[in-house]
Each structure stands twice: as structure tokens, then as C-alpha cells.
PDB file of C-alpha atoms in Angstrom:
ATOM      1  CA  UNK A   1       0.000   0.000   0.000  1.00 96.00           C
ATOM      2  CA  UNK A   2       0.892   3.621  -0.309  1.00 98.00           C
ATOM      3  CA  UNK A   3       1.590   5.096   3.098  1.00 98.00           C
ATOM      4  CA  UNK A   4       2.802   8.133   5.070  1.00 98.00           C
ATOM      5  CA  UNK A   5       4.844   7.970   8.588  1.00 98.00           C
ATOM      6  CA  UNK A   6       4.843  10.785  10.554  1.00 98.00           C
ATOM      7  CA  UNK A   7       7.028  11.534  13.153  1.00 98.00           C
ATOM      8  CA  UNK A   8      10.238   9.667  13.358  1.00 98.00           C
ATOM      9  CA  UNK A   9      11.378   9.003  17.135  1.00 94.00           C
ATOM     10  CA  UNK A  10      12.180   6.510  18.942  1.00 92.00           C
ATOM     11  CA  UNK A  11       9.283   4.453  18.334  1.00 96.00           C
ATOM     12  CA  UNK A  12       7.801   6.112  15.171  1.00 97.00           C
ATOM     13  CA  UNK A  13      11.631   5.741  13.322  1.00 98.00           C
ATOM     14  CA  UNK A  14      11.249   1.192  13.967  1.00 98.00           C
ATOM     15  CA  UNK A  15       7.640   0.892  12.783  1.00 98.00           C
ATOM     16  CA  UNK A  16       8.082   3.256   9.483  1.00 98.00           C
ATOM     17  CA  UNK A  17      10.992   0.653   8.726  1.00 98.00           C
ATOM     18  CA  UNK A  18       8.673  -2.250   9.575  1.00 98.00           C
ATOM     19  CA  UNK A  19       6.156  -0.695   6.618  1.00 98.00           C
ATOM     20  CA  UNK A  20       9.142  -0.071   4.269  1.00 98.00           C
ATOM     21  CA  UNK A  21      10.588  -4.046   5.033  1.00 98.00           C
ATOM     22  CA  UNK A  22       7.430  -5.377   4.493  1.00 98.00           C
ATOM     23  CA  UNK A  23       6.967  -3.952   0.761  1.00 98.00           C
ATOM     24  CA  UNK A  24       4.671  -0.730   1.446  1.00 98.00           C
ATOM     25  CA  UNK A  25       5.565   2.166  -0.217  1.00 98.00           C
ATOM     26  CA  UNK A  26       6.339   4.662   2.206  1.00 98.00           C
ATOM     27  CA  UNK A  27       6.824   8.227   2.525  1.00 98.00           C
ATOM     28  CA  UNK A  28       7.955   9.929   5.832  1.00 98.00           C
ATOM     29  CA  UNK A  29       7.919  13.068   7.267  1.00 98.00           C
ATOM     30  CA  UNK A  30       9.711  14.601  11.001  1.00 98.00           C
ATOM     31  CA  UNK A  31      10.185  17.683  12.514  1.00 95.00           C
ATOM     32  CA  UNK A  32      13.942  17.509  12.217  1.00 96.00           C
ATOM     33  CA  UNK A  33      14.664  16.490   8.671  1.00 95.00           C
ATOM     34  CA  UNK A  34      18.036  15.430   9.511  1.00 97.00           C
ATOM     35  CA  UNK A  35      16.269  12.627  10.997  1.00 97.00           C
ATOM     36  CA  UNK A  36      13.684  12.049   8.155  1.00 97.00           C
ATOM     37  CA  UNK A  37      17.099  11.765   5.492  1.00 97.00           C
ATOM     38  CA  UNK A  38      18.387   9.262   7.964  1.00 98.00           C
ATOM     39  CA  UNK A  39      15.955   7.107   8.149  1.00 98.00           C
ATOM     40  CA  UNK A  40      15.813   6.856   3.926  1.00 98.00           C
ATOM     41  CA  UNK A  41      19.274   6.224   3.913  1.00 97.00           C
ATOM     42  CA  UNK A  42      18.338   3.012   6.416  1.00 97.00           C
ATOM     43  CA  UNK A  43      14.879   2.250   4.222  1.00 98.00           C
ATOM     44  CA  UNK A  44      13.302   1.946   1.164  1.00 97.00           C
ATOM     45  CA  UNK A  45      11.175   5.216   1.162  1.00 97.00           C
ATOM     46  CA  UNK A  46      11.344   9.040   0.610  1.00 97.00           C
ATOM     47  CA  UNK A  47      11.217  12.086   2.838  1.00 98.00           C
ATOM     48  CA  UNK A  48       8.470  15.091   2.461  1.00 98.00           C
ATOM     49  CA  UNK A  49       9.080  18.475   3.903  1.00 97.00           C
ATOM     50  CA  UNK A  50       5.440  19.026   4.956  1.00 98.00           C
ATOM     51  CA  UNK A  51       2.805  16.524   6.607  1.00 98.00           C
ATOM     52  CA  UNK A  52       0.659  17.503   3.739  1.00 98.00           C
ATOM     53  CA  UNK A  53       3.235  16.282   1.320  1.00 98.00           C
ATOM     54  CA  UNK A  54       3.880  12.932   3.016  1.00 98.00           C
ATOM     55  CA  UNK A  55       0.094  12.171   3.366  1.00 98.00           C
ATOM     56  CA  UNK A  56      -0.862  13.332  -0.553  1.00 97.00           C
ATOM     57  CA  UNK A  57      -2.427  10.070  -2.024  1.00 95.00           C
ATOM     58  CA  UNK A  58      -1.574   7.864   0.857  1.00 98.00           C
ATOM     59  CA  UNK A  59      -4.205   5.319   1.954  1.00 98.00           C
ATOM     60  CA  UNK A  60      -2.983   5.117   5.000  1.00 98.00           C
ATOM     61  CA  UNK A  61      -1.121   7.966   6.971  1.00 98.00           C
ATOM     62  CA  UNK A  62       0.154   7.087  10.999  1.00 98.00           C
ATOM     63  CA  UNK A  63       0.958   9.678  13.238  1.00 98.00           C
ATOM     64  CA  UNK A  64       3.008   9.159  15.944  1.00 98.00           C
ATOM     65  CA  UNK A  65       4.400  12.625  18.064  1.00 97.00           C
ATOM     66  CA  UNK A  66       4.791  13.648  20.961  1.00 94.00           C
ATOM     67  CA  UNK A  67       1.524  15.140  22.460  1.00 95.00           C
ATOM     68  CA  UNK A  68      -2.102  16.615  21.408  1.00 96.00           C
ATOM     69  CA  UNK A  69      -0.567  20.084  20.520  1.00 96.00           C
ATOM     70  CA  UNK A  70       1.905  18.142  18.323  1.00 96.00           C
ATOM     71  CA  UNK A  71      -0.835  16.358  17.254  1.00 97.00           C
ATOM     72  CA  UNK A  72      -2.988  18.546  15.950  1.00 97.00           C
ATOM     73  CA  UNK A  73      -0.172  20.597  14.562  1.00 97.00           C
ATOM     74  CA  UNK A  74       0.613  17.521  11.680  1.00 98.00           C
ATOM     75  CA  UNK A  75      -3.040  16.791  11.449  1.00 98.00           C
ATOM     76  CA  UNK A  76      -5.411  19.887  10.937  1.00 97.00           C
ATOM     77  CA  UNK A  77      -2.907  22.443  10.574  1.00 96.00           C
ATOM     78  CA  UNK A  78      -2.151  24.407   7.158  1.00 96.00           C
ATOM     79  CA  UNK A  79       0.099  21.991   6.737  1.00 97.00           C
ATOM     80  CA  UNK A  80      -1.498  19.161   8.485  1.00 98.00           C
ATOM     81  CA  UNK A  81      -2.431  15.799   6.822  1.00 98.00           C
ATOM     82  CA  UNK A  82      -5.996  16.154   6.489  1.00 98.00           C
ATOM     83  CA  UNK A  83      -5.659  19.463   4.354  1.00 97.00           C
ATOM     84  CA  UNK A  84      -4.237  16.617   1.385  1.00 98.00           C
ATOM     85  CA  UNK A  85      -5.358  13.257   2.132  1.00 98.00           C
ATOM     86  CA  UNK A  86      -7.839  11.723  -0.231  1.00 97.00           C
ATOM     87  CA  UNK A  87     -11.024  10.811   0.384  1.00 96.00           C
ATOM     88  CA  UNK A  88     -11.991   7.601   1.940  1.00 97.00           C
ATOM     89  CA  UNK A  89      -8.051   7.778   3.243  1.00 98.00           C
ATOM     90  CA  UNK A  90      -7.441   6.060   6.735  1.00 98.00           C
ATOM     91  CA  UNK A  91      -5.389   8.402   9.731  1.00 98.00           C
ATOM     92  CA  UNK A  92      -4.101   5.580  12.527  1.00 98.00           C
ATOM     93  CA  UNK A  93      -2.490   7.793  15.171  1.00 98.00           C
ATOM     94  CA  UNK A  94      -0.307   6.294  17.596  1.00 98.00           C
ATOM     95  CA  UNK A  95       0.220   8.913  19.244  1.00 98.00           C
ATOM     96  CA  UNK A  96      -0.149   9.065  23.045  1.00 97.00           C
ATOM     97  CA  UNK A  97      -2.215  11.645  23.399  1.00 97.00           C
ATOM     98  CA  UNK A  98      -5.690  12.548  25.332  1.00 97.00           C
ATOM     99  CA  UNK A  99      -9.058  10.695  24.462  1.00 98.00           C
ATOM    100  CA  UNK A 100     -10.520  14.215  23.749  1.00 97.00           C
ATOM    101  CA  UNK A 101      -8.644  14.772  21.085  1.00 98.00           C
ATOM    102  CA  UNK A 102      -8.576  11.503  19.706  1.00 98.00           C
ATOM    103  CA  UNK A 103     -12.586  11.931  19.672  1.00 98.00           C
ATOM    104  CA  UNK A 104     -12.241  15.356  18.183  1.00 97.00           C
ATOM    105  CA  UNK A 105      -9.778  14.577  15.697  1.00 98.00           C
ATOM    106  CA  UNK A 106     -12.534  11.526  14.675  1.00 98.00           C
ATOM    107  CA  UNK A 107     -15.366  13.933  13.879  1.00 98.00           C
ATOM    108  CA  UNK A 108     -13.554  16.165  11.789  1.00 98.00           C
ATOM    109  CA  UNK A 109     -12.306  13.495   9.758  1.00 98.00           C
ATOM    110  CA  UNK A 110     -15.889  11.929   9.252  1.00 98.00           C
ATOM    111  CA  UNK A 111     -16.920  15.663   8.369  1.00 98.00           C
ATOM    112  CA  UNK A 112     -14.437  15.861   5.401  1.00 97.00           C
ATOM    113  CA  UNK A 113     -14.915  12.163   4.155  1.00 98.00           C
ATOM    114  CA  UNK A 114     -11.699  10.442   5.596  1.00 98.00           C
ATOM    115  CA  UNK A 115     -11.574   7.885   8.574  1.00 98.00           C
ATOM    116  CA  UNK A 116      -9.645   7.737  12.002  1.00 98.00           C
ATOM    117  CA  UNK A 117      -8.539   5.226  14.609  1.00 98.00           C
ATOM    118  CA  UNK A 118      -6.728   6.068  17.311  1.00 98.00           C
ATOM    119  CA  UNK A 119      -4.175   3.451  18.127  1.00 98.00           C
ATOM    120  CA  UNK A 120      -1.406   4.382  21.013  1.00 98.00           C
ATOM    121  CA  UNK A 121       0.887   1.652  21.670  1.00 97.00           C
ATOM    122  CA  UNK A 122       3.174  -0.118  24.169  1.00 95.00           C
ATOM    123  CA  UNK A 123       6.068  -1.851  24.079  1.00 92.00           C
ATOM    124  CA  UNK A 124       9.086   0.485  24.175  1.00 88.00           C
ATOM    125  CA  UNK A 125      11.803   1.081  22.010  1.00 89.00           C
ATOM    126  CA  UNK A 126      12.465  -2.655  21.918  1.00 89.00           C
ATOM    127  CA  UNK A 127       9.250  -3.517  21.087  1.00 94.00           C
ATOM    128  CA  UNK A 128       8.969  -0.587  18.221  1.00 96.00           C
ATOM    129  CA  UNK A 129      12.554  -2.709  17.261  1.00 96.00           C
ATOM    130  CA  UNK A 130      11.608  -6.207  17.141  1.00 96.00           C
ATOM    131  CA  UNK A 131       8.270  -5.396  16.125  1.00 97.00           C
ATOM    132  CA  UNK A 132       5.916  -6.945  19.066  1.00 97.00           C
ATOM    133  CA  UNK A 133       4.308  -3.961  20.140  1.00 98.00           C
ATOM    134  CA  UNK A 134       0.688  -3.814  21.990  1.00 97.00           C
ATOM    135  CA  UNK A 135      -1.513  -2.044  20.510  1.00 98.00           C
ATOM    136  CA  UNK A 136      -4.902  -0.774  22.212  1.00 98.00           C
ATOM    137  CA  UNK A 137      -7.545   0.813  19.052  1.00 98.00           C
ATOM    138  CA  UNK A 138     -10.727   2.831  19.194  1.00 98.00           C
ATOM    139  CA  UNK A 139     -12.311   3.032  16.228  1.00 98.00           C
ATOM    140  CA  UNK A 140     -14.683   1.758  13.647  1.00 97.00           C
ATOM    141  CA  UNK A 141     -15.092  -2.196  12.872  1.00 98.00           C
ATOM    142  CA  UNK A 142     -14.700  -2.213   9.409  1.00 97.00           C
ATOM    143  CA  UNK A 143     -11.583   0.647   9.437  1.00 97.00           C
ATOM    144  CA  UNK A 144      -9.772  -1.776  12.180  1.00 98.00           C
ATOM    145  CA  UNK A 145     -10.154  -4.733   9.337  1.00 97.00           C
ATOM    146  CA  UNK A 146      -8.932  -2.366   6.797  1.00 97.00           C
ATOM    147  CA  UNK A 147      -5.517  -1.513   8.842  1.00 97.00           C
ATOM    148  CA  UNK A 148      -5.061  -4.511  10.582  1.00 97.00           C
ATOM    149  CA  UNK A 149      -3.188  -6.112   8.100  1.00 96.00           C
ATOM    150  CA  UNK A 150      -0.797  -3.053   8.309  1.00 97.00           C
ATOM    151  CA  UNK A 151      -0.337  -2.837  11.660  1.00 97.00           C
ATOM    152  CA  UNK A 152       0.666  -6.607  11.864  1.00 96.00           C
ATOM    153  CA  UNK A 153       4.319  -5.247  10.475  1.00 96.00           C
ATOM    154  CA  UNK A 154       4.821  -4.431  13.987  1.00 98.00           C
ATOM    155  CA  UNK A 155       2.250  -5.755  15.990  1.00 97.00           C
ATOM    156  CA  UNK A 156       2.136  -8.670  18.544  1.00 96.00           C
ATOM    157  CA  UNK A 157      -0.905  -7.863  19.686  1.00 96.00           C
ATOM    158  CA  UNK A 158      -3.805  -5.107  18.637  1.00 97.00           C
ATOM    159  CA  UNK A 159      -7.105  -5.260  19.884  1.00 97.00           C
ATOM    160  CA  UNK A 160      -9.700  -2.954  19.275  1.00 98.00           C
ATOM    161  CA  UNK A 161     -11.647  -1.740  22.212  1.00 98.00           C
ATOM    162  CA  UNK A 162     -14.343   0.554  21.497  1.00 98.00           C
ATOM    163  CA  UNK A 163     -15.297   3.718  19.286  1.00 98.00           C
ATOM    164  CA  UNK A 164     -12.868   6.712  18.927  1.00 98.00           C
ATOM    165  CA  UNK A 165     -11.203   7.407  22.027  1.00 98.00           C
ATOM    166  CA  UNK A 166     -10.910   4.303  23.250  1.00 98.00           C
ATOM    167  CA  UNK A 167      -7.469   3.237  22.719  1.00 98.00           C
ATOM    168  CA  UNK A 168      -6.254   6.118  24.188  1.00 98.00           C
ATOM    169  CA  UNK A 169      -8.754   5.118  27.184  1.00 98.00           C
ATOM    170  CA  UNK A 170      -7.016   1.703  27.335  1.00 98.00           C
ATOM    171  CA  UNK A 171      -3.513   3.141  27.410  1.00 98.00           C
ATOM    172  CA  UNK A 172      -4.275   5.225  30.325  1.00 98.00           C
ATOM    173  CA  UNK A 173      -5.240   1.779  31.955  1.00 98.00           C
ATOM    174  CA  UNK A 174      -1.888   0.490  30.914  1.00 96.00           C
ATOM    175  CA  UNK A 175       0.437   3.775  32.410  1.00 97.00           C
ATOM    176  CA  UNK A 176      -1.770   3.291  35.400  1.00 98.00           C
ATOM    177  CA  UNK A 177      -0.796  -0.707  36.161  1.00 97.00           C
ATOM    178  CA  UNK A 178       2.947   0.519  34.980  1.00 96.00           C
ATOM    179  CA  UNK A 179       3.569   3.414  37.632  1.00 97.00           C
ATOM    180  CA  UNK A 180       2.278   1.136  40.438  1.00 97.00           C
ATOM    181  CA  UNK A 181       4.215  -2.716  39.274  1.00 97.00           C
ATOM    182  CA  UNK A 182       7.255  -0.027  38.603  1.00 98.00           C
ATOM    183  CA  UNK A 183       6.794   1.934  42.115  1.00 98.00           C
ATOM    184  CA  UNK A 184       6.378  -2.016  44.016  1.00 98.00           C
ATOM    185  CA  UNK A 185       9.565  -2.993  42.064  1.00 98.00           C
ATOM    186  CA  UNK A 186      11.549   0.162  43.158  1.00 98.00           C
ATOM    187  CA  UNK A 187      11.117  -1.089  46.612  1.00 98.00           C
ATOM    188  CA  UNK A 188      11.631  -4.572  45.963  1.00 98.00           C
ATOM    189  CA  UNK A 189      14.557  -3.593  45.012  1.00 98.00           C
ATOM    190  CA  UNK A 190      15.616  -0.638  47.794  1.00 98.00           C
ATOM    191  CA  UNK A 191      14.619  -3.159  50.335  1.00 98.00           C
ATOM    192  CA  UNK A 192      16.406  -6.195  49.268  1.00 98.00           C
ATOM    193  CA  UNK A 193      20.241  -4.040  49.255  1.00 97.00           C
ATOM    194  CA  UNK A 194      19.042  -2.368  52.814  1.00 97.00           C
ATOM    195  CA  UNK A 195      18.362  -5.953  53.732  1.00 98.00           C
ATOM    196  CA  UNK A 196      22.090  -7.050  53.049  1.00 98.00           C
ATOM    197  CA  UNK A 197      20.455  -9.730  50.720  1.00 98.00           C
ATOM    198  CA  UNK A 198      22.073 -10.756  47.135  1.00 98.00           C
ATOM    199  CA  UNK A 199      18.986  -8.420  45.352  1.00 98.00           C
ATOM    200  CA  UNK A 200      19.845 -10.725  42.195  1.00 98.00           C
ATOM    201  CA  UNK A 201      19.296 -13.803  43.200  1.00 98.00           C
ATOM    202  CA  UNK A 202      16.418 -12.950  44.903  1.00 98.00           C
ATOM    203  CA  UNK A 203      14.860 -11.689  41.925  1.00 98.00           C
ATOM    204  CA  UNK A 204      16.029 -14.640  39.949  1.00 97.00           C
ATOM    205  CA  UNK A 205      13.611 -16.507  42.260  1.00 98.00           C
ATOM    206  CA  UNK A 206      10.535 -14.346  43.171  1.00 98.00           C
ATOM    207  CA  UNK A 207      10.500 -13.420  39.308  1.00 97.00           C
ATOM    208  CA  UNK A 208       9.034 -17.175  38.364  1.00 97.00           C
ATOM    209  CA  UNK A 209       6.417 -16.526  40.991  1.00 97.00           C
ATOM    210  CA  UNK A 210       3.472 -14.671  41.967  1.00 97.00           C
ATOM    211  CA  UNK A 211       5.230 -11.338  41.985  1.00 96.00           C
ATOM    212  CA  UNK A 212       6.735 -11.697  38.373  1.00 97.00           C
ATOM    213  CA  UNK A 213       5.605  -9.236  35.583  1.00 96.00           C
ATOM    214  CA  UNK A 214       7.476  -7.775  32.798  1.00 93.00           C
ATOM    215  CA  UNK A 215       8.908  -4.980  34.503  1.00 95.00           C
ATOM    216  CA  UNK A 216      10.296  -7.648  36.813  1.00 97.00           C
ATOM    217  CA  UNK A 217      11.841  -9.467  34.731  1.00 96.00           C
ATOM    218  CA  UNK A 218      13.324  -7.130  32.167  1.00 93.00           C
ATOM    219  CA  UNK A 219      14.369  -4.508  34.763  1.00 95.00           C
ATOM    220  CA  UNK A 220      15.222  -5.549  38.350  1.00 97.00           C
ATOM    221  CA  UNK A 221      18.998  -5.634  37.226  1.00 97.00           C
ATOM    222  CA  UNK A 222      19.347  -2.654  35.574  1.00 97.00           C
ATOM    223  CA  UNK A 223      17.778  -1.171  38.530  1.00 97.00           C
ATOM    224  CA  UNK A 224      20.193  -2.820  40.654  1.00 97.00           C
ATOM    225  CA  UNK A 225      22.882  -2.365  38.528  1.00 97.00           C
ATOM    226  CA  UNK A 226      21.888   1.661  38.635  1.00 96.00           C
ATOM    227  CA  UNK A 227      21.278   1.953  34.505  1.00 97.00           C
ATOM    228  CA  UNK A 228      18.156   3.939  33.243  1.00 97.00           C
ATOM    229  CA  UNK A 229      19.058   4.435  29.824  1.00 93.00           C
ATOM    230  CA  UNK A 230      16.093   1.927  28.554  1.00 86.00           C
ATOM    231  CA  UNK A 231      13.670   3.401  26.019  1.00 76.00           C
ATOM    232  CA  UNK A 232      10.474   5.751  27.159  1.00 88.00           C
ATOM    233  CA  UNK A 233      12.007   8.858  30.060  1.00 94.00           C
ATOM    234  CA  UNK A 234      10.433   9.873  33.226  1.00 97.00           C
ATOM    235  CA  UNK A 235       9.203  13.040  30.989  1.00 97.00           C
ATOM    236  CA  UNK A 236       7.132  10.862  28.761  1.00 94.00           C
ATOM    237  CA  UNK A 237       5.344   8.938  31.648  1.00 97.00           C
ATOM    238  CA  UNK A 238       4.920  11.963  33.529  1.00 97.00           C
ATOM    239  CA  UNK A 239       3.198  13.588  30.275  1.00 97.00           C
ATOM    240  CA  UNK A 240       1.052  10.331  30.331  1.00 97.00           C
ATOM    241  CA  UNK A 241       0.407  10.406  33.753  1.00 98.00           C
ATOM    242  CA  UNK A 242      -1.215  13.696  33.642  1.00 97.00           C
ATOM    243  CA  UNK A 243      -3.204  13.273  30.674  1.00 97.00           C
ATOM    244  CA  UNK A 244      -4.500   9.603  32.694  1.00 98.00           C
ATOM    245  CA  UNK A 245      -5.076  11.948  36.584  1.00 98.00           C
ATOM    246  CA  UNK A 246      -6.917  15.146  33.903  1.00 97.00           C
ATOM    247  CA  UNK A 247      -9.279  12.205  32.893  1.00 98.00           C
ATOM    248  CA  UNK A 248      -9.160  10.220  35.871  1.00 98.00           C
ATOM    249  CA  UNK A 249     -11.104  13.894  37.391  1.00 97.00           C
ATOM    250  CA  UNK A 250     -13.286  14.176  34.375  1.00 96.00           C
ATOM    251  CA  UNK A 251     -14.691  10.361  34.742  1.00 97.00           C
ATOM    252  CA  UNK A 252     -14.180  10.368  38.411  1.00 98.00           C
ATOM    253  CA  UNK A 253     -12.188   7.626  38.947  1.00 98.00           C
ATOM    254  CA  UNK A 254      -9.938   7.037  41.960  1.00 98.00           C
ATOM    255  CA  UNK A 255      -6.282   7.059  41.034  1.00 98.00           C
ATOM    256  CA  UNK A 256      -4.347   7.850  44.407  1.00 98.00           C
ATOM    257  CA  UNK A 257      -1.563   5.020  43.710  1.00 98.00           C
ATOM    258  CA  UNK A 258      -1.108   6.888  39.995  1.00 98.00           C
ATOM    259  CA  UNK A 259      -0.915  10.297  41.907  1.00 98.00           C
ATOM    260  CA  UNK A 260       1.482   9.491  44.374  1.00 98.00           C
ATOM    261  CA  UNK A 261       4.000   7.522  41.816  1.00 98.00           C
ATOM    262  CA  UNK A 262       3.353  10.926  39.920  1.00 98.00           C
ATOM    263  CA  UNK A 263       4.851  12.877  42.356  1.00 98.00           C
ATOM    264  CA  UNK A 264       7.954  10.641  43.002  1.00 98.00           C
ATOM    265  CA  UNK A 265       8.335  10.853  38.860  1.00 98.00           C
ATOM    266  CA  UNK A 266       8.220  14.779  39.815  1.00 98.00           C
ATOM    267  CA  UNK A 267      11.083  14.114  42.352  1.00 98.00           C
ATOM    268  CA  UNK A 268      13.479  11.749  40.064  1.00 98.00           C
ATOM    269  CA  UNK A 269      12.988  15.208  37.865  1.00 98.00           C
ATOM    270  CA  UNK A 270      14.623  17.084  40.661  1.00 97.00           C
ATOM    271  CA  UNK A 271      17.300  14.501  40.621  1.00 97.00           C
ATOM    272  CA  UNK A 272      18.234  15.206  37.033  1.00 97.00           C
ATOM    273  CA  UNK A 273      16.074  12.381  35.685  1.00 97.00           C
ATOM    274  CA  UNK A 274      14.314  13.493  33.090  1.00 97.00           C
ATOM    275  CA  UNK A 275      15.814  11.304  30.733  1.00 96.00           C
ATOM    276  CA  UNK A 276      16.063   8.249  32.883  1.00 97.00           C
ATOM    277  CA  UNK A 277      13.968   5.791  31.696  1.00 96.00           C
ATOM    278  CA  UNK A 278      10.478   4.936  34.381  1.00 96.00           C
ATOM    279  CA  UNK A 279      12.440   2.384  36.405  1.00 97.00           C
ATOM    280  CA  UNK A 280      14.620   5.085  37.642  1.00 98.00           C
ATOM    281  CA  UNK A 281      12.092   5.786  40.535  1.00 98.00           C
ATOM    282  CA  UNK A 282      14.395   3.545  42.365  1.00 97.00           C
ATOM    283  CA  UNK A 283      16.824   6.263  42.539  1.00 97.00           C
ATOM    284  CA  UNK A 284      14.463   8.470  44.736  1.00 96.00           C
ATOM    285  CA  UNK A 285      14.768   5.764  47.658  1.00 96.00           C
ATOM    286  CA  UNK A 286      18.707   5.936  47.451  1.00 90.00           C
ATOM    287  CA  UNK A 287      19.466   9.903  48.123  1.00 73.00           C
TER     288      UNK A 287
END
């Protein structure tokens, strides 16, 4: 198929090479065109210096920046990609961003005759690499058939969950069970060197049990080991976070274990951890 990428970072620059590998024809566009040339010297593809240029007679364009302002910057500004995709064209943004917008951004594409799913993932930067990312999708039926087959390029999992707004409903859920398994590791961890115990081996045991999870298992060393240079920063979940507690208020939901974790982020900011990745909040037990 003919399709556009934008936004080329750490998880965008993977899946626009996972289209390109896979035989679409692809045409990218980022902020920093440095970036954009890069990434067609890696691929099969070519580079536009607008969002409307990369999305002209695509049948599929993905989004994936950094937040709703970004958002709607590449979508429905003068140069966004709905001022030059064609009709019946498909918009699958994976793009963190709020459910309102995701719900906005669906109406005005019905109103000018082009179709939206939002489609936020998870996985990390490893999972954008390898391919096996988690993807939660609000949108319509038949549009999720349409893309699927797309999205399986780098996919291990998509699921779609609702109408338009509720992927980015479903990532919320999934930020909200990461702060909290990431927050219990952290002191897992603390405790276990206070303790005077071997905090490797006893995470090479209590990992196979009831208290493993992915976090567990991928970072207890690296926390140990004091390394938090491992894909998405403490700025990224703490963006997250407050798009999650803003809706969590809206919906009135109780989130006091996501608000609390919150704040720590805010501390391991203090500490210079901005770009630490989210299992840095060991780091705030240590000063």
C-alpha cells in the first residue's frame, strides 16, 4: 500500500521501517529532517518536507508525536495531513495523546470524508525494534479490518476496544498498572540491598512466581545495577500520567496510587532524571 509515517522518534523511526521491510511504499515526514534523510538512507522510502506532502495520495497515513498540541499541529494544521489526504483515506495515530482529542480529531475526519482510529501503543523502544508492540484501538469495525493487516508489520498484539477514544482510554489503563508494578519494584529492590540480601538472586527466584511481571523481569537488574538508559524517560510517563489523573477527574475515577508515583516521577525530575527511563524511581529511595 501507499503510506505516510509521521514523526520519526524513537518508536515512530522502527515501525516506518517495519512498513518499508514489508513492501509498502512509504513516505515519511519529522520535525527535524536530519532525521527524516536518515531514516531513507536506512529504508526503502522518501522524505516530504510538509505533513501535507507525506500524506498526498496515501491510503494510509500514521501519526506518531509527541503530544495533542503536536498532534494537531501535523493533522489539521495548514500543513497538516488532512488538508491533502484523499477521500476515503485512513489516519491511525499512535500517538499518546488525550481521548478528547482523539474523539475530536474523529469527527472532523468523518466531516471531510476520511476515517480515524486512534491506536497508542506499548512496548518500548524494543518492542517498536523487534516489532511486538501492543496495541490498544478505538475506532470503527470495518476501518480496524482495513488496517489490521498493516499494523501486523509491527504488531504482537492489537485489539480494538471501542469507538474513537478508546485506545487512548485503554492506554491510560496500561500507564496506570505501569507506575504502580514499577513503584512495588523500586522497593523490591531498595529493600532487598538495605536488607544485606544478594537483590539478584532474589529476583532470579521471586521473578518465576506470583510477583513476576514484565517490569520484573526485564528490569530488576538494571535497577540494581543503577542503569536507566532503557527506552520511554520519566518526561514521557509523567506527560502520560497527567493526561490519565486530567481524565481520571473528568470520569471520576480514583487514582491515588497513579498520583502518588506521579509525584515521586516529579522528584526523580529534581534529581536530574528526566531522561532516565520509568524504572529510575528507584533512585528516589537511594538519596
Amino acid at each position: 500500500m501507499k503510506v505516510a509515517f509521521i514523526g520519526l522518534g524513537v518508536m515512530g523511526y522502527p515501525m516506518a521501517g517495519h512498513l518499508a521491510n514489508a513492501g509498502h511504499e512509504v513516505t515519511v515526514y519529522n520535525r527535524t529532517a536530519t532525521k527524516a534523510d536518515q531514516w531513507c538512507q536506512e529504508y526503502k522510502g522518501k522524505s516530504a518536507v510538509t505533513p501535507a506532502e507525506a500524506a498526498r495520495d496515501a491510503e494510509i497515513v500514521f501519526t506518531c508525536v509527541g503530544n495533542d498540541n503536536d498532534l494537531r499541529s501535523v493533522v489539521t494544521g495548514s500543513q497538516g495531513v488532512f488538508s491533502s489526504m484523499a477521500q476515503g483515506a485512513i489516519l491511525v495515530d499512535h500517538t499518546t495523546a488525550s481521548a478528547e482529542i482523539a474523539r475530536e480529531l474523529a469527527v472532523v475526519a468523518a466531516e471531510q470524508g476520511l476515517e480515524f482510529i486512534d491506536a497508542p501503543v506499548s512496548g518500548g523502544q524494543a518492542g517498536a525494534e523487534n516489532g511486538v508492540l501492543s496495541i490498544m484501538i478505538g475506532g470503527e469495525p470495518a476501518i480496524f479490518d482495513k488496517v489490521m493487516p498493516v499494523i501486523d508489520c509491527y504488531a504482537k498484539s492489537a485489539k480494538l476496544l471501542g469507538p474513537a477514544g478508546s485506545g487512548q482510554l485503554a492506554k491510560m489503563v496500561n500507564q496506570i498498572c505501569i507506575a504502580g508494578l514499577v513503584q512495588g519494584l523500586a522497593e523490591g529492590v531498595h529493600f532487598a540491598k538495605q536488607a544485606g540480601l544478594d537483590a539478584s538472586a532474589v529476583f532470579d527466584v521471586i521473578q518465576h512466581g506470583a510477583a513476576g511481571s514484565w517490569q520484573m523481569s526485564n528490569r530488576h537488574q538494571t535497577m540494581i545495577d543503577d542503569q536507566f538508559d532503557f527506552g520511554f524517560a520519566v518526561d514521557w510517563m509523567r506527560k502520560d500520567l497527567n493526561i490519565t489523573l486530567d481524565e481520571a477527574r473528568r470520569i471520576g475515577a480514583q487514582l491515588p496510587v497513579t498520583a502518588l508515583v506521579d509525584q515521586f516521577y516529579a522528584e526523580v525530575q529534581k534529581l536530574g532524571g528526566n531522561r532516565w527511563d520509568t524504572s529510575s524511581l528507584v533512585k528516589r529511595l537511594e538519596k
